[in-house]
């Protein structure tokens, strides 16, 4: 009973991750500039990678055909999800700050840029 | 083929389509920032896909490959950011 609930929950998380991943990859092509594409990356990272990994890990805890190593797979999967959840925002933040500071990607469309008004492209 | 395998088989094409779309953006991205972002997303997806394939093929040892992938892509982010910031690598 509890095993089936956990398996259905994990499969639902994997499906949610697949759909969110597809939406994020479409957004990667439809958004206009680098700073907007950062949003698509975040959707694809947290919804598209962390949640499916958590789903696969909780399935692995109760999935008999994996054999005696299933606890290793579940535990290491949860650690991977934690690592991605902590490191992905930090990396994206550092990258966005460096790109803006180096003046590589202009902010288009722009309302107001307080950090560096010259980076503001057309409205 | 049991329930877990058949459901995973339904969702695998979505992940593969997403990875191909990210790859297109990584190849043609107008600035280096877009390319790094696309490679970021692609690699995190690949880590998730490897764990899901570990369930699909019933091979728990595939989990070992996912943690270095996540750490490697973070180091790529930090190195590119540091190079753009100060014009130097490492240190």
PDB file of C-alpha atoms in Angstrom:
ATOM      1  CA  UNK A   1       0.000   0.000   0.000  1.00  0.00           C
ATOM      2  CA  UNK A   2       2.571   2.603   1.130  1.00  0.00           C
ATOM      3  CA  UNK A   3       4.968   1.268  -1.527  1.00  0.00           C
ATOM      4  CA  UNK A   4       2.447   1.930  -4.285  1.00  0.00           C
ATOM      5  CA  UNK A   5       1.770   5.449  -3.021  1.00  0.00           C
ATOM      6  CA  UNK A   6       5.507   6.226  -3.029  1.00  0.00           C
ATOM      7  CA  UNK A   7       5.928   4.808  -6.545  1.00  0.00           C
ATOM      8  CA  UNK A   8       2.999   6.834  -7.905  1.00  0.00           C
ATOM      9  CA  UNK A   9       4.320   9.989  -6.207  1.00  0.00           C
ATOM     10  CA  UNK A  10       7.784   9.476  -7.704  1.00  0.00           C
ATOM     11  CA  UNK A  11       6.385   8.846 -11.173  1.00  0.00           C
ATOM     12  CA  UNK A  12       4.286  12.011 -10.873  1.00  0.00           C
ATOM     13  CA  UNK A  13       7.421  13.993  -9.985  1.00  0.00           C
ATOM     14  CA  UNK A  14       9.284  12.510 -12.972  1.00  0.00           C
ATOM     15  CA  UNK A  15       6.408  13.452 -15.292  1.00  0.00           C
ATOM     16  CA  UNK A  16       6.224  16.967 -13.854  1.00  0.00           C
ATOM     17  CA  UNK A  17       9.955  17.333 -14.448  1.00  0.00           C
ATOM     18  CA  UNK A  18       9.676  16.165 -18.051  1.00  0.00           C
ATOM     19  CA  UNK A  19       6.908  18.669 -18.866  1.00  0.00           C
ATOM     20  CA  UNK A  20       8.676  21.546 -17.063  1.00  0.00           C
ATOM     21  CA  UNK A  21      11.903  20.704 -18.880  1.00  0.00           C
ATOM     22  CA  UNK A  22      10.197  20.891 -22.271  1.00  0.00           C
ATOM     23  CA  UNK A  23       8.562  24.219 -21.356  1.00  0.00           C
ATOM     24  CA  UNK A  24      11.925  25.618 -20.215  1.00  0.00           C
ATOM     25  CA  UNK A  25      13.677  24.545 -23.403  1.00  0.00           C
ATOM     26  CA  UNK A  26      10.980  26.230 -25.503  1.00  0.00           C
ATOM     27  CA  UNK A  27      11.361  29.356 -23.357  1.00  0.00           C
ATOM     28  CA  UNK A  28      15.097  29.272 -24.028  1.00  0.00           C
ATOM     29  CA  UNK A  29      14.262  29.997 -27.689  1.00  0.00           C
ATOM     30  CA  UNK A  30      11.396  32.428 -27.214  1.00  0.00           C
ATOM     31  CA  UNK A  31      12.817  34.833 -24.626  1.00  0.00           C
ATOM     32  CA  UNK A  32      14.548  37.862 -26.083  1.00  0.00           C
ATOM     33  CA  UNK A  33      17.769  38.478 -24.151  1.00  0.00           C
ATOM     34  CA  UNK A  34      20.226  36.830 -21.778  1.00  0.00           C
ATOM     35  CA  UNK A  35      18.616  38.061 -18.555  1.00  0.00           C
ATOM     36  CA  UNK A  36      15.214  36.689 -19.561  1.00  0.00           C
ATOM     37  CA  UNK A  37      16.740  33.370 -20.643  1.00  0.00           C
ATOM     38  CA  UNK A  38      18.127  33.088 -17.107  1.00  0.00           C
ATOM     39  CA  UNK A  39      14.538  32.550 -15.987  1.00  0.00           C
ATOM     40  CA  UNK A  40      14.115  29.652 -18.433  1.00  0.00           C
ATOM     41  CA  UNK A  41      17.305  28.092 -17.103  1.00  0.00           C
ATOM     42  CA  UNK A  42      16.046  28.318 -13.543  1.00  0.00           C
ATOM     43  CA  UNK A  43      12.770  26.638 -14.472  1.00  0.00           C
ATOM     44  CA  UNK A  44      14.675  23.895 -16.285  1.00  0.00           C
ATOM     45  CA  UNK A  45      17.062  23.403 -13.371  1.00  0.00           C
ATOM     46  CA  UNK A  46      14.816  23.353 -10.313  1.00  0.00           C
ATOM     47  CA  UNK A  47      11.558  22.009 -11.804  1.00  0.00           C
ATOM     48  CA  UNK A  48      13.247  19.986 -14.520  1.00  0.00           C
ATOM     49  CA  UNK A  49      16.163  18.415 -12.637  1.00  0.00           C
ATOM     50  CA  UNK A  50      15.742  18.603  -8.844  1.00  0.00           C
ATOM     51  CA  UNK A  51      12.168  17.292  -8.702  1.00  0.00           C
ATOM     52  CA  UNK A  52      12.697  14.302 -11.063  1.00  0.00           C
ATOM     53  CA  UNK A  53      15.837  13.341  -9.131  1.00  0.00           C
ATOM     54  CA  UNK A  54      13.895  13.409  -5.849  1.00  0.00           C
ATOM     55  CA  UNK A  55      11.127  11.360  -7.507  1.00  0.00           C
ATOM     56  CA  UNK A  56      13.567   8.778  -8.872  1.00  0.00           C
ATOM     57  CA  UNK A  57      15.298   8.559  -5.478  1.00  0.00           C
ATOM     58  CA  UNK A  58      12.151   7.865  -3.480  1.00  0.00           C
ATOM     59  CA  UNK A  59      11.178   5.236  -6.064  1.00  0.00           C
ATOM     60  CA  UNK A  60      14.629   3.669  -5.705  1.00  0.00           C
ATOM     61  CA  UNK A  61      14.144   3.262  -1.933  1.00  0.00           C
ATOM     62  CA  UNK A  62      11.180   0.927  -2.418  1.00  0.00           C
ATOM     63  CA  UNK A  63      11.865  -0.557  -5.898  1.00  0.00           C
ATOM     64  CA  UNK A  64      12.747  -4.234  -5.346  1.00  0.00           C
ATOM     65  CA  UNK A  65      14.373  -5.103  -8.744  1.00  0.00           C
ATOM     66  CA  UNK A  66      17.300  -2.763  -7.994  1.00  0.00           C
ATOM     67  CA  UNK A  67      18.626  -5.287  -5.491  1.00  0.00           C
ATOM     68  CA  UNK A  68      20.744  -4.563  -2.435  1.00  0.00           C
ATOM     69  CA  UNK A  69      22.162  -1.293  -3.813  1.00  0.00           C
ATOM     70  CA  UNK A  70      18.821   0.492  -3.884  1.00  0.00           C
ATOM     71  CA  UNK A  71      19.519   2.425  -0.656  1.00  0.00           C
ATOM     72  CA  UNK A  72      22.789   3.675  -2.161  1.00  0.00           C
ATOM     73  CA  UNK A  73      20.911   4.900  -5.210  1.00  0.00           C
ATOM     74  CA  UNK A  74      18.204   6.626  -3.164  1.00  0.00           C
ATOM     75  CA  UNK A  75      20.601   8.321  -0.783  1.00  0.00           C
ATOM     76  CA  UNK A  76      23.035   9.445  -3.467  1.00  0.00           C
ATOM     77  CA  UNK A  77      20.108  10.757  -5.528  1.00  0.00           C
ATOM     78  CA  UNK A  78      18.863  12.899  -2.653  1.00  0.00           C
ATOM     79  CA  UNK A  79      22.405  14.243  -2.155  1.00  0.00           C
ATOM     80  CA  UNK A  80      22.598  15.080  -5.879  1.00  0.00           C
ATOM     81  CA  UNK A  81      19.290  16.946  -5.687  1.00  0.00           C
ATOM     82  CA  UNK A  82      20.550  18.911  -2.678  1.00  0.00           C
ATOM     83  CA  UNK A  83      23.828  19.770  -4.440  1.00  0.00           C
ATOM     84  CA  UNK A  84      22.010  20.988  -7.564  1.00  0.00           C
ATOM     85  CA  UNK A  85      19.520  22.992  -5.497  1.00  0.00           C
ATOM     86  CA  UNK A  86      22.342  24.772  -3.650  1.00  0.00           C
ATOM     87  CA  UNK A  87      24.828  25.263  -6.508  1.00  0.00           C
ATOM     88  CA  UNK A  88      22.656  26.125  -9.527  1.00  0.00           C
ATOM     89  CA  UNK A  89      21.360  29.487  -8.203  1.00  0.00           C
ATOM     90  CA  UNK A  90      24.855  30.453  -7.024  1.00  0.00           C
ATOM     91  CA  UNK A  91      26.371  29.711 -10.426  1.00  0.00           C
ATOM     92  CA  UNK A  92      23.613  31.528 -12.333  1.00  0.00           C
ATOM     93  CA  UNK A  93      23.969  34.558 -10.074  1.00  0.00           C
ATOM     94  CA  UNK A  94      27.743  34.741 -10.544  1.00  0.00           C
ATOM     95  CA  UNK A  95      27.364  34.377 -14.313  1.00  0.00           C
ATOM     96  CA  UNK A  96      24.678  37.083 -14.592  1.00  0.00           C
ATOM     97  CA  UNK A  97      26.740  39.498 -12.499  1.00  0.00           C
ATOM     98  CA  UNK A  98      29.872  38.903 -14.581  1.00  0.00           C
ATOM     99  CA  UNK A  99      28.013  39.260 -17.904  1.00  0.00           C
ATOM    100  CA  UNK A 100      26.438  42.526 -16.798  1.00  0.00           C
ATOM    101  CA  UNK A 101      29.704  43.874 -15.409  1.00  0.00           C
ATOM    102  CA  UNK A 102      31.659  42.947 -18.549  1.00  0.00           C
ATOM    103  CA  UNK A 103      28.995  44.596 -20.726  1.00  0.00           C
ATOM    104  CA  UNK A 104      28.461  41.599 -23.013  1.00  0.00           C
ATOM    105  CA  UNK A 105      24.648  41.381 -23.130  1.00  0.00           C
ATOM    106  CA  UNK A 106      22.568  44.535 -23.362  1.00  0.00           C
ATOM    107  CA  UNK A 107      19.288  44.781 -21.459  1.00  0.00           C
ATOM    108  CA  UNK A 108      16.612  44.800 -24.194  1.00  0.00           C
ATOM    109  CA  UNK A 109      13.740  45.686 -23.704  1.00  0.00           C
ATOM    110  CA  UNK A 110      14.765  47.962 -20.837  1.00  0.00           C
ATOM    111  CA  UNK A 111      12.827  50.228 -18.476  1.00  0.00           C
ATOM    112  CA  UNK A 112      15.635  51.364 -16.208  1.00  0.00           C
ATOM    113  CA  UNK A 113      19.045  49.974 -15.272  1.00  0.00           C
ATOM    114  CA  UNK A 114      20.304  51.350 -11.979  1.00  0.00           C
ATOM    115  CA  UNK A 115      23.650  49.514 -11.983  1.00  0.00           C
ATOM    116  CA  UNK A 116      24.882  50.846 -15.319  1.00  0.00           C
ATOM    117  CA  UNK A 117      22.583  53.125 -17.364  1.00  0.00           C
ATOM    118  CA  UNK A 118      24.697  52.611 -20.517  1.00  0.00           C
ATOM    119  CA  UNK A 119      23.682  48.941 -20.643  1.00  0.00           C
ATOM    120  CA  UNK A 120      20.061  49.962 -21.197  1.00  0.00           C
ATOM    121  CA  UNK A 121      19.130  49.190 -24.805  1.00  0.00           C
ATOM    122  CA  UNK A 122      16.013  50.287 -26.682  1.00  0.00           C
ATOM    123  CA  UNK A 123      12.717  50.394 -24.797  1.00  0.00           C
TER     124      UNK A 123
ATOM    125  CA  UNK B   1       8.129  -4.471 -18.422  1.00  0.00           C
ATOM    126  CA  UNK B   2       6.596  -3.221 -15.182  1.00  0.00           C
ATOM    127  CA  UNK B   3       4.812   0.044 -14.313  1.00  0.00           C
ATOM    128  CA  UNK B   4       7.907   2.131 -13.532  1.00  0.00           C
ATOM    129  CA  UNK B   5       9.672   1.190 -16.758  1.00  0.00           C
ATOM    130  CA  UNK B   6       6.664   1.797 -18.991  1.00  0.00           C
ATOM    131  CA  UNK B   7       5.916   5.225 -17.452  1.00  0.00           C
ATOM    132  CA  UNK B   8       9.572   6.251 -17.764  1.00  0.00           C
ATOM    133  CA  UNK B   9       9.501   5.138 -21.403  1.00  0.00           C
ATOM    134  CA  UNK B  10       6.627   7.591 -22.001  1.00  0.00           C
ATOM    135  CA  UNK B  11       8.534  10.546 -20.495  1.00  0.00           C
ATOM    136  CA  UNK B  12      11.965   9.856 -22.030  1.00  0.00           C
ATOM    137  CA  UNK B  13      11.183  11.571 -25.413  1.00  0.00           C
ATOM    138  CA  UNK B  14      10.292  14.811 -23.589  1.00  0.00           C
ATOM    139  CA  UNK B  15      13.703  14.913 -21.902  1.00  0.00           C
ATOM    140  CA  UNK B  16      15.474  14.112 -25.171  1.00  0.00           C
ATOM    141  CA  UNK B  17      13.558  16.832 -27.040  1.00  0.00           C
ATOM    142  CA  UNK B  18      14.449  19.351 -24.327  1.00  0.00           C
ATOM    143  CA  UNK B  19      18.132  18.405 -24.513  1.00  0.00           C
ATOM    144  CA  UNK B  20      18.119  18.829 -28.318  1.00  0.00           C
ATOM    145  CA  UNK B  21      16.497  22.286 -28.015  1.00  0.00           C
ATOM    146  CA  UNK B  22      19.094  23.322 -25.413  1.00  0.00           C
ATOM    147  CA  UNK B  23      21.832  22.038 -27.741  1.00  0.00           C
ATOM    148  CA  UNK B  24      20.556  24.241 -30.577  1.00  0.00           C
ATOM    149  CA  UNK B  25      20.687  27.262 -28.267  1.00  0.00           C
ATOM    150  CA  UNK B  26      24.166  26.255 -27.068  1.00  0.00           C
ATOM    151  CA  UNK B  27      25.458  26.143 -30.636  1.00  0.00           C
ATOM    152  CA  UNK B  28      23.917  29.324 -32.013  1.00  0.00           C
ATOM    153  CA  UNK B  29      23.543  31.458 -28.836  1.00  0.00           C
ATOM    154  CA  UNK B  30      24.303  35.107 -29.637  1.00  0.00           C
ATOM    155  CA  UNK B  31      26.539  35.750 -26.595  1.00  0.00           C
ATOM    156  CA  UNK B  32      28.782  33.527 -24.497  1.00  0.00           C
ATOM    157  CA  UNK B  33      26.343  33.891 -21.602  1.00  0.00           C
ATOM    158  CA  UNK B  34      23.560  32.188 -23.560  1.00  0.00           C
ATOM    159  CA  UNK B  35      25.880  29.339 -24.488  1.00  0.00           C
ATOM    160  CA  UNK B  36      26.944  28.785 -20.887  1.00  0.00           C
ATOM    161  CA  UNK B  37      23.317  28.912 -19.703  1.00  0.00           C
ATOM    162  CA  UNK B  38      22.266  26.365 -22.320  1.00  0.00           C
ATOM    163  CA  UNK B  39      25.142  24.034 -21.383  1.00  0.00           C
ATOM    164  CA  UNK B  40      24.147  24.453 -17.718  1.00  0.00           C
ATOM    165  CA  UNK B  41      20.579  23.370 -18.330  1.00  0.00           C
ATOM    166  CA  UNK B  42      21.676  20.573 -20.637  1.00  0.00           C
ATOM    167  CA  UNK B  43      24.067  19.093 -18.091  1.00  0.00           C
ATOM    168  CA  UNK B  44      21.644  19.278 -15.163  1.00  0.00           C
ATOM    169  CA  UNK B  45      19.097  17.545 -17.402  1.00  0.00           C
ATOM    170  CA  UNK B  46      21.661  14.913 -18.282  1.00  0.00           C
ATOM    171  CA  UNK B  47      22.279  14.255 -14.570  1.00  0.00           C
ATOM    172  CA  UNK B  48      18.528  13.810 -13.989  1.00  0.00           C
ATOM    173  CA  UNK B  49      18.259  11.640 -17.096  1.00  0.00           C
ATOM    174  CA  UNK B  50      21.097   9.375 -15.922  1.00  0.00           C
ATOM    175  CA  UNK B  51      19.363   8.734 -12.592  1.00  0.00           C
ATOM    176  CA  UNK B  52      16.078   8.019 -14.361  1.00  0.00           C
ATOM    177  CA  UNK B  53      17.881   5.680 -16.778  1.00  0.00           C
ATOM    178  CA  UNK B  54      19.354   3.955 -13.721  1.00  0.00           C
ATOM    179  CA  UNK B  55      15.792   3.154 -12.667  1.00  0.00           C
ATOM    180  CA  UNK B  56      14.862   2.131 -16.207  1.00  0.00           C
ATOM    181  CA  UNK B  57      17.779  -0.269 -16.724  1.00  0.00           C
ATOM    182  CA  UNK B  58      17.766  -1.379 -13.031  1.00  0.00           C
ATOM    183  CA  UNK B  59      21.420  -0.374 -12.677  1.00  0.00           C
ATOM    184  CA  UNK B  60      21.989   1.556  -9.404  1.00  0.00           C
ATOM    185  CA  UNK B  61      25.643   2.224 -10.254  1.00  0.00           C
ATOM    186  CA  UNK B  62      24.625   4.907 -12.813  1.00  0.00           C
ATOM    187  CA  UNK B  63      24.064   7.252  -9.851  1.00  0.00           C
ATOM    188  CA  UNK B  64      27.834   7.626  -9.473  1.00  0.00           C
ATOM    189  CA  UNK B  65      28.024   9.695 -12.669  1.00  0.00           C
ATOM    190  CA  UNK B  66      25.457  12.305 -11.634  1.00  0.00           C
ATOM    191  CA  UNK B  67      27.271  13.992  -8.731  1.00  0.00           C
ATOM    192  CA  UNK B  68      30.500  14.839 -10.682  1.00  0.00           C
ATOM    193  CA  UNK B  69      28.350  16.263 -13.505  1.00  0.00           C
ATOM    194  CA  UNK B  70      26.590  18.634 -11.093  1.00  0.00           C
ATOM    195  CA  UNK B  71      29.882  19.735  -9.534  1.00  0.00           C
ATOM    196  CA  UNK B  72      31.589  20.143 -12.917  1.00  0.00           C
ATOM    197  CA  UNK B  73      28.948  22.444 -14.335  1.00  0.00           C
ATOM    198  CA  UNK B  74      29.100  24.635 -11.231  1.00  0.00           C
ATOM    199  CA  UNK B  75      32.854  24.997 -11.698  1.00  0.00           C
ATOM    200  CA  UNK B  76      32.285  25.931 -15.371  1.00  0.00           C
ATOM    201  CA  UNK B  77      29.910  28.706 -14.251  1.00  0.00           C
ATOM    202  CA  UNK B  78      32.337  30.062 -11.703  1.00  0.00           C
ATOM    203  CA  UNK B  79      35.358  29.939 -14.034  1.00  0.00           C
ATOM    204  CA  UNK B  80      33.537  31.688 -16.904  1.00  0.00           C
ATOM    205  CA  UNK B  81      32.195  34.322 -14.496  1.00  0.00           C
ATOM    206  CA  UNK B  82      35.624  34.922 -13.031  1.00  0.00           C
ATOM    207  CA  UNK B  83      37.231  35.159 -16.466  1.00  0.00           C
ATOM    208  CA  UNK B  84      34.668  37.703 -17.646  1.00  0.00           C
ATOM    209  CA  UNK B  85      34.998  39.643 -14.410  1.00  0.00           C
ATOM    210  CA  UNK B  86      38.778  39.955 -14.105  1.00  0.00           C
ATOM    211  CA  UNK B  87      40.212  38.494 -17.298  1.00  0.00           C
ATOM    212  CA  UNK B  88      42.059  35.672 -15.595  1.00  0.00           C
ATOM    213  CA  UNK B  89      41.510  31.981 -14.893  1.00  0.00           C
ATOM    214  CA  UNK B  90      42.011  29.996 -11.723  1.00  0.00           C
ATOM    215  CA  UNK B  91      43.462  31.181  -8.441  1.00  0.00           C
TER     216      UNK B  91
END
